[in-house]
Each structure stands twice: as structure tokens, then as C-alpha cells.
mmCIF file of C-alpha atoms in Angstrom:
data_model
loop_
_atom_site.group_PDB
_atom_site.id
_atom_site.type_symbol
_atom_site.label_atom_id
_atom_site.label_comp_id
_atom_site.label_asym_id
_atom_site.label_seq_id
_atom_site.Cartn_x
_atom_site.Cartn_y
_atom_site.Cartn_z
ATOM 1 C CA MET K 319 -0.326 -9.646 -16.296
ATOM 2 C CA LYS K 320 0.080 -13.444 -16.030
ATOM 3 C CA ASN K 321 3.916 -13.745 -16.541
ATOM 4 C CA MET K 322 4.070 -10.459 -14.039
ATOM 5 C CA ARG K 323 1.853 -12.280 -11.065
ATOM 6 C CA ALA K 324 4.271 -15.950 -11.688
ATOM 7 C CA GLY K 325 7.550 -13.712 -11.390
ATOM 8 C CA LEU K 326 6.183 -11.901 -8.164
ATOM 9 C CA LEU K 327 4.955 -15.485 -6.439
ATOM 10 C CA ARG K 328 8.462 -17.241 -7.537
ATOM 11 C CA ALA K 329 10.085 -13.959 -6.098
ATOM 12 C CA MET K 330 8.018 -13.737 -3.137
ATOM 13 C CA ARG K 331 8.308 -17.525 -2.388
ATOM 14 C CA GLY K 332 12.013 -17.662 -2.666
ATOM 15 C CA ALA K 333 12.446 -14.524 -0.325
ATOM 16 C CA LEU K 334 9.896 -16.463 2.477
ATOM 17 C CA ALA K 335 11.804 -19.483 1.948
ATOM 18 C CA GLY K 336 14.631 -17.780 2.874
ATOM 19 C CA LEU K 337 13.133 -16.022 6.114
ATOM 20 C CA SER K 338 11.633 -19.156 7.527
ATOM 21 C CA LEU K 339 15.501 -20.342 7.655
ATOM 22 C CA LEU K 340 15.793 -17.862 10.455
ATOM 23 C CA LEU K 341 13.132 -19.690 12.958
ATOM 24 C CA CYS K 342 13.665 -22.748 12.063
ATOM 25 C CA SER K 343 14.956 -24.926 9.494
ATOM 26 C CA THR K 344 13.507 -28.326 10.154
ATOM 27 C CA ALA K 345 10.535 -27.145 11.332
ATOM 28 C CA TYR K 346 6.887 -28.070 9.167
ATOM 29 C CA ALA K 347 5.977 -25.887 7.122
ATOM 30 C CA GLN K 348 3.435 -24.906 4.622
ATOM 31 C CA PHE K 349 3.229 -22.867 1.674
ATOM 32 C CA ASP K 350 -0.140 -20.684 1.279
ATOM 33 C CA TYR K 351 -0.352 -17.746 -1.418
ATOM 34 C CA ASP K 352 -3.682 -15.892 -2.572
ATOM 35 C CA TYR K 353 -4.360 -13.328 -5.300
ATOM 36 C CA TYR K 354 -6.443 -10.046 -4.380
ATOM 37 C CA GLY K 355 -7.992 -6.580 -4.588
ATOM 38 C CA ILE K 356 -10.100 -3.994 -6.096
ATOM 39 C CA ALA K 357 -11.857 -3.297 -9.774
ATOM 40 C CA ASP K 358 -13.342 0.188 -9.041
ATOM 41 C CA VAL K 359 -14.473 2.186 -11.908
ATOM 42 C CA SER K 360 -16.724 4.754 -12.494
ATOM 43 C CA TYR K 361 -17.585 7.429 -15.045
ATOM 44 C CA GLY K 362 -18.407 11.279 -14.212
ATOM 45 C CA HIS K 363 -17.505 14.550 -13.782
ATOM 46 C CA ILE K 364 -14.240 14.849 -11.035
ATOM 47 C CA ALA K 365 -13.719 18.717 -9.840
ATOM 48 C CA GLN K 366 -11.987 20.073 -6.964
ATOM 49 C CA ALA K 367 -11.700 23.502 -5.705
ATOM 50 C CA GLY K 368 -9.481 26.135 -7.713
ATOM 51 C CA ILE K 369 -8.799 23.928 -10.737
ATOM 52 C CA ARG K 370 -11.233 23.105 -13.683
ATOM 53 C CA GLY K 371 -12.596 20.242 -14.050
ATOM 54 C CA GLU K 372 -13.160 17.396 -16.758
ATOM 55 C CA THR K 373 -15.664 14.091 -17.147
ATOM 56 C CA ARG K 374 -13.748 11.048 -17.624
ATOM 57 C CA LEU K 375 -13.554 7.478 -16.581
ATOM 58 C CA ASN K 376 -11.595 7.025 -12.608
ATOM 59 C CA SER K 377 -9.981 4.455 -10.774
ATOM 60 C CA ASN K 378 -10.894 5.269 -7.015
ATOM 61 C CA SER K 379 -14.247 7.243 -6.545
ATOM 62 C CA LEU K 380 -15.932 4.623 -3.877
ATOM 63 C CA SER K 381 -11.926 2.548 -3.005
ATOM 64 C CA PRO K 382 -8.506 2.909 -5.005
ATOM 65 C CA SER K 383 -8.145 -0.022 -7.589
ATOM 66 C CA PHE K 384 -5.100 -1.842 -7.081
ATOM 67 C CA VAL K 385 -4.219 -5.646 -7.350
ATOM 68 C CA GLY K 386 -2.228 -7.551 -4.993
ATOM 69 C CA VAL K 387 -0.263 -11.454 -3.912
ATOM 70 C CA THR K 388 0.428 -12.551 -0.700
ATOM 71 C CA GLY K 389 1.998 -15.921 0.543
ATOM 72 C CA SER K 390 2.851 -17.350 3.664
ATOM 73 C CA TYR K 391 4.676 -19.613 5.378
ATOM 74 C CA GLY K 392 3.231 -21.130 8.682
ATOM 75 C CA PHE K 393 5.135 -22.987 11.497
ATOM 76 C CA ASP K 394 3.941 -24.298 14.824
ATOM 77 C CA GLY K 395 3.643 -22.316 17.987
ATOM 78 C CA GLY K 396 1.644 -19.726 15.610
ATOM 79 C CA TRP K 397 4.407 -18.107 13.642
ATOM 80 C CA THR K 398 4.380 -16.807 10.440
ATOM 81 C CA VAL K 399 6.742 -15.813 7.925
ATOM 82 C CA ALA K 400 4.582 -13.739 5.325
ATOM 83 C CA GLY K 401 4.790 -10.835 2.444
ATOM 84 C CA ALA K 402 2.749 -8.982 0.256
ATOM 85 C CA ALA K 403 3.323 -7.374 -2.864
ATOM 86 C CA GLU K 404 0.941 -4.556 -4.414
ATOM 87 C CA THR K 405 0.326 -1.957 -6.739
ATOM 88 C CA PHE K 406 -2.543 0.894 -7.542
ATOM 89 C CA LEU K 407 -4.495 0.867 -11.193
ATOM 90 C CA ARG K 408 -5.742 3.498 -12.987
ATOM 91 C CA PHE K 409 -8.028 2.202 -15.729
ATOM 92 C CA GLN K 410 -8.607 5.710 -17.155
ATOM 93 C CA ASP K 411 -4.493 5.775 -18.118
ATOM 94 C CA ARG K 412 -4.485 1.699 -18.867
ATOM 95 C CA LYS K 413 -1.474 2.030 -15.819
ATOM 96 C CA THR K 414 -0.271 1.293 -12.287
ATOM 97 C CA GLY K 415 0.571 3.245 -10.140
ATOM 98 C CA ARG K 416 -1.568 6.243 -8.768
ATOM 99 C CA ARG K 417 0.621 8.807 -10.660
ATOM 100 C CA ASP K 418 3.811 8.274 -13.054
ATOM 101 C CA SER K 419 6.413 8.748 -10.336
ATOM 102 C CA ASP K 420 5.217 5.521 -7.974
ATOM 103 C CA PRO K 421 7.121 2.706 -7.782
ATOM 104 C CA MET K 422 6.137 -0.238 -9.552
ATOM 105 C CA LEU K 423 4.780 -1.529 -6.574
ATOM 106 C CA SER K 424 2.752 1.404 -4.952
ATOM 107 C CA ARG K 425 0.885 0.211 -2.471
ATOM 108 C CA ASN K 426 1.920 -2.354 0.174
ATOM 109 C CA ALA K 427 4.985 -4.078 -0.251
ATOM 110 C CA PHE K 428 6.474 -6.114 2.720
ATOM 111 C CA VAL K 429 7.784 -9.453 4.571
ATOM 112 C CA SER K 430 6.068 -10.026 8.055
ATOM 113 C CA LEU K 431 6.437 -12.230 10.795
ATOM 114 C CA ARG K 432 3.641 -13.404 13.043
ATOM 115 C CA SER K 433 3.829 -14.684 16.426
ATOM 116 C CA PRO K 434 1.857 -14.725 19.343
ATOM 117 C CA TYR K 435 3.533 -11.559 20.581
ATOM 118 C CA GLY K 436 2.356 -9.468 17.500
ATOM 119 C CA ASN K 437 2.880 -8.656 13.971
ATOM 120 C CA LEU K 438 6.551 -7.300 12.605
ATOM 121 C CA ARG K 439 6.641 -6.152 8.992
ATOM 122 C CA TYR K 440 9.188 -4.407 6.946
ATOM 123 C CA GLY K 441 9.135 -3.157 3.704
ATOM 124 C CA ARG K 442 6.407 -0.109 1.857
ATOM 125 C CA LEU K 443 4.057 0.138 4.706
ATOM 126 C CA GLN K 444 0.686 2.406 4.393
ATOM 127 C CA SER K 445 1.061 5.207 7.365
ATOM 128 C CA LEU K 446 -1.000 4.641 10.420
ATOM 129 C CA LEU K 447 -2.498 8.059 10.300
ATOM 130 C CA PHE K 448 -4.113 7.363 6.641
ATOM 131 C CA ASP K 449 -5.069 4.435 7.718
ATOM 132 C CA THR K 450 -7.048 5.488 11.255
ATOM 133 C CA THR K 451 -8.617 8.072 9.314
ATOM 134 C CA ASN K 452 -9.680 5.006 6.491
ATOM 135 C CA ARG K 453 -11.381 3.375 9.502
ATOM 136 C CA PHE K 454 -12.638 6.133 11.334
ATOM 137 C CA ASN K 455 -15.451 7.906 8.407
ATOM 138 C CA ALA K 456 -18.308 6.944 6.182
ATOM 139 C CA LEU K 457 -16.326 7.105 3.127
ATOM 140 C CA GLY K 458 -13.233 5.138 4.074
ATOM 141 C CA ASN K 459 -10.339 5.738 1.311
ATOM 142 C CA SER K 460 -12.756 7.470 -1.332
ATOM 143 C CA ILE K 461 -10.847 9.662 -3.421
ATOM 144 C CA PHE K 462 -13.967 11.860 -2.562
ATOM 145 C CA SER K 463 -13.707 11.279 1.501
ATOM 146 C CA PRO K 464 -13.544 14.765 3.485
ATOM 147 C CA PRO K 465 -10.820 13.797 5.866
ATOM 148 C CA ILE K 466 -8.635 11.502 3.022
ATOM 149 C CA ARG K 467 -8.915 14.772 0.851
ATOM 150 C CA ALA K 468 -8.339 17.103 3.311
ATOM 151 C CA LEU K 469 -5.372 15.515 5.270
ATOM 152 C CA PHE K 470 -3.438 13.755 2.390
ATOM 153 C CA PHE K 471 -4.549 15.647 -1.155
ATOM 154 C CA SER K 472 -4.564 19.566 -0.215
ATOM 155 C CA GLY K 473 -0.980 20.180 -0.044
ATOM 156 C CA ASN K 474 1.445 20.697 3.037
ATOM 157 C CA LEU K 475 -0.400 23.641 4.253
ATOM 158 C CA GLU K 476 -3.940 22.418 5.544
ATOM 159 C CA GLY K 477 -2.428 17.794 5.326
ATOM 160 C CA VAL K 478 0.173 15.996 6.289
ATOM 161 C CA GLN K 479 4.259 15.974 4.950
ATOM 162 C CA GLY K 480 5.157 13.154 2.482
ATOM 163 C CA ASP K 481 3.441 10.202 1.274
ATOM 164 C CA PHE K 482 0.805 8.212 3.072
ATOM 165 C CA TYR K 483 2.830 5.381 2.217
ATOM 166 C CA TRP K 484 6.537 4.458 4.434
ATOM 167 C CA ASP K 485 9.431 2.920 2.160
ATOM 168 C CA ARG K 486 12.191 1.268 4.272
ATOM 169 C CA ALA K 487 9.578 0.957 6.858
ATOM 170 C CA PHE K 488 9.563 -1.127 10.359
ATOM 171 C CA ALA K 489 6.406 -1.885 11.795
ATOM 172 C CA TYR K 490 5.094 -2.952 15.197
ATOM 173 C CA THR K 491 1.594 -4.704 15.939
ATOM 174 C CA SER K 492 0.586 -6.120 18.998
ATOM 175 C CA PRO K 493 -1.839 -8.384 19.696
ATOM 176 C CA ASN K 494 -5.352 -7.478 20.331
ATOM 177 C CA PHE K 495 -5.945 -6.997 24.121
ATOM 178 C CA GLU K 496 -9.941 -6.742 25.622
ATOM 179 C CA GLY K 497 -10.681 -5.028 22.745
ATOM 180 C CA GLY K 498 -7.240 -2.766 21.749
ATOM 181 C CA THR K 499 -4.612 -2.518 19.197
ATOM 182 C CA LEU K 500 -1.284 -0.849 19.936
ATOM 183 C CA ASN K 501 0.431 0.199 16.526
ATOM 184 C CA LEU K 502 4.379 1.888 16.041
ATOM 185 C CA MET K 503 6.208 2.715 13.122
ATOM 186 C CA TYR K 504 9.588 4.271 11.537
ATOM 187 C CA ALA K 505 10.939 4.520 8.559
ATOM 188 C CA THR K 506 13.534 7.028 6.155
ATOM 189 C CA GLN K 507 12.693 8.498 2.944
ATOM 190 C CA LYS K 508 14.953 9.482 0.174
ATOM 191 C CA GLY K 509 14.617 12.208 -2.366
ATOM 192 C CA LEU K 510 12.710 14.968 -2.368
ATOM 193 C CA LYS K 511 10.702 13.607 1.175
ATOM 194 C CA ARG K 512 14.119 12.969 2.814
ATOM 195 C CA GLY K 513 13.938 12.175 6.680
ATOM 196 C CA LYS K 514 12.565 10.591 9.258
ATOM 197 C CA TYR K 515 9.440 9.400 9.776
ATOM 198 C CA SER K 516 7.851 8.093 12.996
ATOM 199 C CA SER K 517 4.339 7.021 13.854
ATOM 200 C CA GLY K 518 1.877 5.566 16.665
ATOM 201 C CA SER K 519 -1.729 4.537 17.189
ATOM 202 C CA LEU K 520 -3.804 2.935 19.448
ATOM 203 C CA VAL K 521 -7.026 1.532 18.252
ATOM 204 C CA TRP K 522 -9.944 0.218 21.124
ATOM 205 C CA ALA K 523 -13.459 -1.498 19.640
ATOM 206 C CA ILE K 524 -15.373 -2.203 22.892
ATOM 207 C CA GLY K 525 -18.883 -3.772 21.886
ATOM 208 C CA LEU K 526 -20.060 -0.599 18.917
ATOM 209 C CA LEU K 527 -17.965 1.772 20.025
ATOM 210 C CA GLY K 528 -14.855 2.405 18.556
ATOM 211 C CA VAL K 529 -12.058 4.445 19.250
ATOM 212 C CA GLU K 530 -8.998 5.916 18.010
ATOM 213 C CA PHE K 531 -5.652 8.139 18.460
ATOM 214 C CA ALA K 532 -3.030 8.724 16.186
ATOM 215 C CA ALA K 533 -0.260 10.751 16.459
ATOM 216 C CA GLN K 534 3.176 10.877 13.508
ATOM 217 C CA ASP K 535 6.220 13.283 13.807
ATOM 218 C CA VAL K 536 7.736 13.943 10.497
ATOM 219 C CA ARG K 537 11.642 15.481 9.974
ATOM 220 C CA VAL K 538 12.419 16.366 6.363
ATOM 221 C CA ASP K 539 15.648 17.684 4.979
ATOM 222 C CA ASP K 540 16.146 16.875 1.008
ATOM 223 C CA GLY K 541 19.438 19.325 1.255
ATOM 224 C CA VAL K 542 17.550 22.093 -1.349
ATOM 225 C CA ASN K 543 14.463 23.373 0.117
ATOM 226 C CA ASP K 544 13.843 24.384 3.683
ATOM 227 C CA PRO K 545 13.845 21.710 6.345
ATOM 228 C CA THR K 546 11.066 21.166 8.185
ATOM 229 C CA LYS K 547 9.194 19.615 11.803
ATOM 230 C CA GLU K 548 5.742 18.381 11.423
ATOM 231 C CA ASN K 549 3.481 16.884 14.598
ATOM 232 C CA ALA K 550 0.082 15.218 13.684
ATOM 233 C CA TRP K 551 -2.322 13.837 15.865
ATOM 234 C CA GLN K 552 -5.972 12.612 15.171
ATOM 235 C CA LEU K 553 -8.613 11.450 17.616
ATOM 236 C CA GLY K 554 -11.658 9.461 15.943
ATOM 237 C CA ALA K 555 -14.325 7.618 16.742
ATOM 238 C CA ASN K 556 -17.437 5.617 15.692
ATOM 239 C CA TYR K 557 -20.172 4.350 17.085
ATOM 240 C CA ASN K 558 -23.363 1.794 15.276
ATOM 241 C CA PHE K 559 -26.724 2.252 16.528
ATOM 242 C CA GLY K 560 -27.959 -0.339 14.096
ATOM 243 C CA PHE K 561 -30.328 2.416 12.217
ATOM 244 C CA MET K 562 -27.629 4.254 11.439
ATOM 245 C CA LYS K 563 -23.542 4.241 12.291
ATOM 246 C CA LEU K 564 -21.589 7.450 13.034
ATOM 247 C CA PHE K 565 -18.439 8.901 13.048
ATOM 248 C CA ALA K 566 -16.357 11.488 13.985
ATOM 249 C CA LEU K 567 -12.731 13.030 13.153
ATOM 250 C CA TYR K 568 -10.696 15.946 14.797
ATOM 251 C CA SER K 569 -6.824 16.009 13.451
ATOM 252 C CA ARG K 570 -4.352 18.558 14.326
ATOM 253 C CA THR K 571 -1.031 19.426 11.948
ATOM 254 C CA SER K 572 1.503 21.570 13.207
ATOM 255 C CA ASP K 573 4.667 22.597 10.787
ATOM 256 C CA ARG K 574 8.082 24.117 12.193
ATOM 257 C CA CYS K 575 11.264 25.180 10.402
ATOM 258 C CA LEU K 576 14.445 23.222 11.552
ATOM 259 C CA ALA K 577 17.159 25.106 10.052
ATOM 260 C CA SER K 578 19.478 27.288 12.339
ATOM 261 C CA PRO K 579 17.633 30.543 13.904
ATOM 262 C CA ASP K 580 19.887 32.927 11.449
ATOM 263 C CA ARG K 581 18.527 30.840 8.299
ATOM 264 C CA ASN K 582 14.893 32.423 7.108
ATOM 265 C CA CYS K 583 12.785 29.357 6.602
ATOM 266 C CA GLY K 584 9.418 30.477 6.448
ATOM 267 C CA ASN K 585 6.627 29.969 8.963
ATOM 268 C CA HIS K 586 5.151 28.322 11.789
ATOM 269 C CA VAL K 587 1.433 26.624 10.243
ATOM 270 C CA ARG K 588 -1.076 24.505 12.376
ATOM 271 C CA SER K 589 -4.172 22.873 10.884
ATOM 272 C CA ASP K 590 -7.196 21.774 12.173
ATOM 273 C CA ASN K 591 -9.605 19.322 10.505
ATOM 274 C CA ARG K 592 -13.306 18.571 11.992
ATOM 275 C CA SER K 593 -15.275 15.853 10.220
ATOM 276 C CA VAL K 594 -18.596 14.222 11.237
ATOM 277 C CA GLY K 595 -20.140 11.378 8.963
ATOM 278 C CA ALA K 596 -22.896 8.602 9.012
ATOM 279 C CA SER K 597 -23.996 5.215 6.722
ATOM 280 C CA VAL K 598 -27.770 4.483 6.921
ATOM 281 C CA PRO K 599 -29.288 1.269 5.797
ATOM 282 C CA ALA K 600 -31.583 2.668 2.893
ATOM 283 C CA GLY K 601 -33.759 0.150 1.119
ATOM 284 C CA PRO K 602 -31.273 -2.695 -0.818
ATOM 285 C CA GLY K 603 -28.267 -0.550 0.180
ATOM 286 C CA ASN K 604 -26.415 2.466 2.596
ATOM 287 C CA ILE K 605 -26.717 5.987 1.998
ATOM 288 C CA LEU K 606 -22.955 7.818 3.081
ATOM 289 C CA PHE K 607 -22.413 10.982 4.370
ATOM 290 C CA GLN K 608 -19.236 12.801 5.624
ATOM 291 C CA TYR K 609 -18.933 16.342 6.332
ATOM 292 C CA GLY K 610 -15.140 18.452 6.887
ATOM 293 C CA TYR K 611 -14.001 21.481 7.529
ATOM 294 C CA SER K 612 -10.226 22.355 7.758
ATOM 295 C CA LYS K 613 -8.357 25.735 8.570
ATOM 296 C CA ALA K 614 -4.977 26.622 8.134
ATOM 297 C CA GLU K 615 -3.398 29.303 10.072
ATOM 298 C CA GLY K 616 0.014 30.899 9.796
ATOM 299 C CA GLU K 617 2.193 34.507 9.111
ATOM 300 C CA ALA K 618 0.440 35.583 6.515
ATOM 301 C CA ILE K 619 -1.614 32.630 6.067
ATOM 302 C CA GLU K 620 -5.194 32.153 6.654
ATOM 303 C CA ARG K 621 -6.875 29.239 4.816
ATOM 304 C CA ARG K 622 -10.689 27.567 4.980
ATOM 305 C CA HIS K 623 -11.827 24.481 3.501
ATOM 306 C CA THR K 624 -14.996 22.804 3.003
ATOM 307 C CA ILE K 625 -15.607 19.372 1.607
ATOM 308 C CA THR K 626 -19.392 17.895 1.747
ATOM 309 C CA SER K 627 -19.472 14.056 0.346
ATOM 310 C CA ALA K 628 -22.540 11.971 -0.209
ATOM 311 C CA ALA K 629 -22.631 8.492 -1.401
ATOM 312 C CA TYR K 630 -25.675 5.831 -2.137
ATOM 313 C CA VAL K 631 -24.287 1.959 -2.390
ATOM 314 C CA TYR K 632 -26.197 -0.964 -3.836
ATOM 315 C CA SER K 633 -24.697 -4.582 -2.684
ATOM 316 C CA TYR K 634 -25.850 -6.138 -5.633
ATOM 317 C CA ASP K 635 -23.995 -9.506 -3.577
ATOM 318 C CA SER K 636 -20.947 -9.892 -1.610
ATOM 319 C CA ASN K 637 -17.985 -8.564 -4.188
ATOM 320 C CA ILE K 638 -19.913 -6.288 -5.977
ATOM 321 C CA ASP K 639 -20.986 -2.819 -5.371
ATOM 322 C CA ILE K 640 -23.035 -0.463 -7.533
ATOM 323 C CA TYR K 641 -22.879 3.358 -6.741
ATOM 324 C CA VAL K 642 -23.530 7.129 -7.065
ATOM 325 C CA ILE K 643 -21.254 9.352 -5.530
ATOM 326 C CA GLY K 644 -21.201 13.446 -5.238
ATOM 327 C CA MET K 645 -18.276 16.110 -3.601
ATOM 328 C CA ASP K 646 -18.630 19.625 -3.040
ATOM 329 C CA ASP K 647 -15.281 21.182 -2.766
ATOM 330 C CA ARG K 648 -15.145 24.503 -1.231
ATOM 331 C CA VAL K 649 -12.028 26.642 -0.176
ATOM 332 C CA GLN K 650 -11.670 30.295 0.439
ATOM 333 C CA ASP K 651 -11.463 32.772 -2.402
ATOM 334 C CA LEU K 652 -11.407 29.820 -5.112
ATOM 335 C CA THR K 653 -13.988 28.545 -7.401
ATOM 336 C CA VAL K 654 -16.288 25.834 -6.257
ATOM 337 C CA GLY K 655 -15.477 22.202 -7.401
ATOM 338 C CA GLN K 656 -18.264 20.082 -7.778
ATOM 339 C CA SER K 657 -18.416 16.299 -8.631
ATOM 340 C CA ALA K 658 -20.465 13.329 -9.732
ATOM 341 C CA ALA K 659 -20.018 9.868 -10.908
ATOM 342 C CA ALA K 660 -21.448 6.558 -11.067
ATOM 343 C CA GLY K 661 -19.521 3.157 -10.875
ATOM 344 C CA VAL K 662 -18.994 -0.372 -9.840
ATOM 345 C CA ARG K 663 -16.450 -1.660 -7.727
ATOM 346 C CA VAL K 664 -15.584 -5.477 -7.253
ATOM 347 C CA LYS K 665 -13.671 -6.904 -4.601
ATOM 348 C CA PHE K 666 -11.851 -10.760 -5.493
#
């Protein structure tokens, strides 16, 4: 592990040094780097609707486990060349990545140019729709979060096409203007999800209120399966009352065929996802609750999906959380999936 980190750091430093020449070969620059990550280890019974569960260790019950390294060259005038290399960790399998098919750098892996005019990134990036879904629900990016499960882990009938990490992606984030930030992203994918991916989001923070709108357009054509065009959009909000913080999300996806009219390419499917949640201080910790309801409809298709999740998180200190978490997962005409786990999350 130490040799891998050292190799990643050397490669990143060389890449950033080369990119810095694009700015100014004589300007003063300072190289900074840091290691960071999350180790989330839990044990419990993990089950989803229609699939027999298992009792085991898990690495993403409250937050996905990962490790990363970042490096940057800072210049006068607020310009910075930076980069990051991150990978997910699966302690239960003693492997990296969310699955065996993931690349070595399975999380974010990009170079960036930050300036007073915004931030430009290129590489493997988390999708903007996943980012807003994570930020506007009480359980964040937990595998038990109802909107995360519905949109990204429940298949294309109910969720969105493709992965929520995009390769060969260009992204722009605007400077913050009176609490508002604009984000844009475009990517071209290869393999089974080959196609063109584009997305945008607006996020506002106005006092105790947070509001977001996100949308993405995905056109997939791998040359083998039926090509599809998918549009997805989302509205989200949260408000901190002090004694509790409330969350609300509404998402809609619409899938259409891209093939010519004389080619039979399947159904037009539309899905709606509604989710509400709350974070309530309780004793030395917080109670987290999130409910989600999804409906997918199309020709000969009708799917109803309800997910209810709750957790109690005790902050031992600023870096260590101890928690219990549970989920009730119900899909029409399938057996109920019920999960419960206890674990520790360490940030470093």
C-alpha cells in the first residue's frame, strides 16, 4: 500500500508539474499534497427486495469506504493546478473498487485548474445527479439511502442509465455568486454503456435553506443492444430548523428509443421518485430518517418501490462515528428485504 501511494504521488506530481507550464513557467508555485479517506466497517444482515439476504461485513453502510491522494500547485492570482486519485475499498472482500469490474481508480480521478473564474476538471468524475441526491437526503450516500438506492441501484426501469462515475468527463463549476453555484459536465463513455453523457446543476444556499435543480441527458448505443435516450431531472431542498433538519427530493427519468421507426427497440418508460427525510439531534447523536417511493410505468410495465431507512449516529469525536442503521425495502410482487447493521465510520 505504501509503494502504491508513493507511485500515485510521484505520477500526480509529474502530471501537475507539466500542467503548471501551461500557466507560467517562471511563476512561483508551491506543491502541496494530502492523503484522506473514509473507513466504514459494519456487520449485519443485508437484504434487498426479491433477493435473499446475507449476514456479513459491509464497507458502505453509512458511507462508502475509500482512500485518496490529492496534490496541487498554487500560483499568484488565485490560480491552482490540482489533481486527485481515489479508489473505493471493500473490506469484506479485501479488494478495491465497488465491484471487480471497476478500474483501479474507481472513485474520482482527475486533474483540475482552479481560478477566480471557476474550476475546470477532466477525468473520472462523480455525476452531478449523484452529487445532488447525496447532498439533499438525510442518509447522504449510504447504500441504505432510499433515493440513492432507487436512482442508482435499482436498474434502468426505475433508476438512471449508466454508472454514477463518468469517464473522460469535462466539468466546470462556477464561482459562488450570492450562495448560488452552476455546474456543467460532459462525458463520452465506452464499453457496454458507450454513448454521450451531459449534465448540469444549480445549487443555492440561502441562509438556513438549501435548494437544487439537476438534470442529465444520456444517449447510449453500444452497437449491440437497443439504443436509448434518457432524460432525468431532479428538484431538491433542505431546511435547518435548529431542532431538526428536513429534506425533500423529487426526481423523474424518461427513457426513449433512439433507433429508427422500423426497428423494434422496446418501451418508453417513465419513472418518478419522491423522497422525504429528517435529521434530528437526540442525546449525544442524531437520528436520521429517509423515506422514498418510486413508480415506473410503460407499455406492459408497472413497478412500485418503497424504501424506508433510519439510523442513529453517535459522534465519538470529529473523525469517528458509531452507528446502527436499518432499511425496509419493498417492491410490488417481490419478497420484502429487511436490513440492519451496526458499525464504525472513521474519517482521515
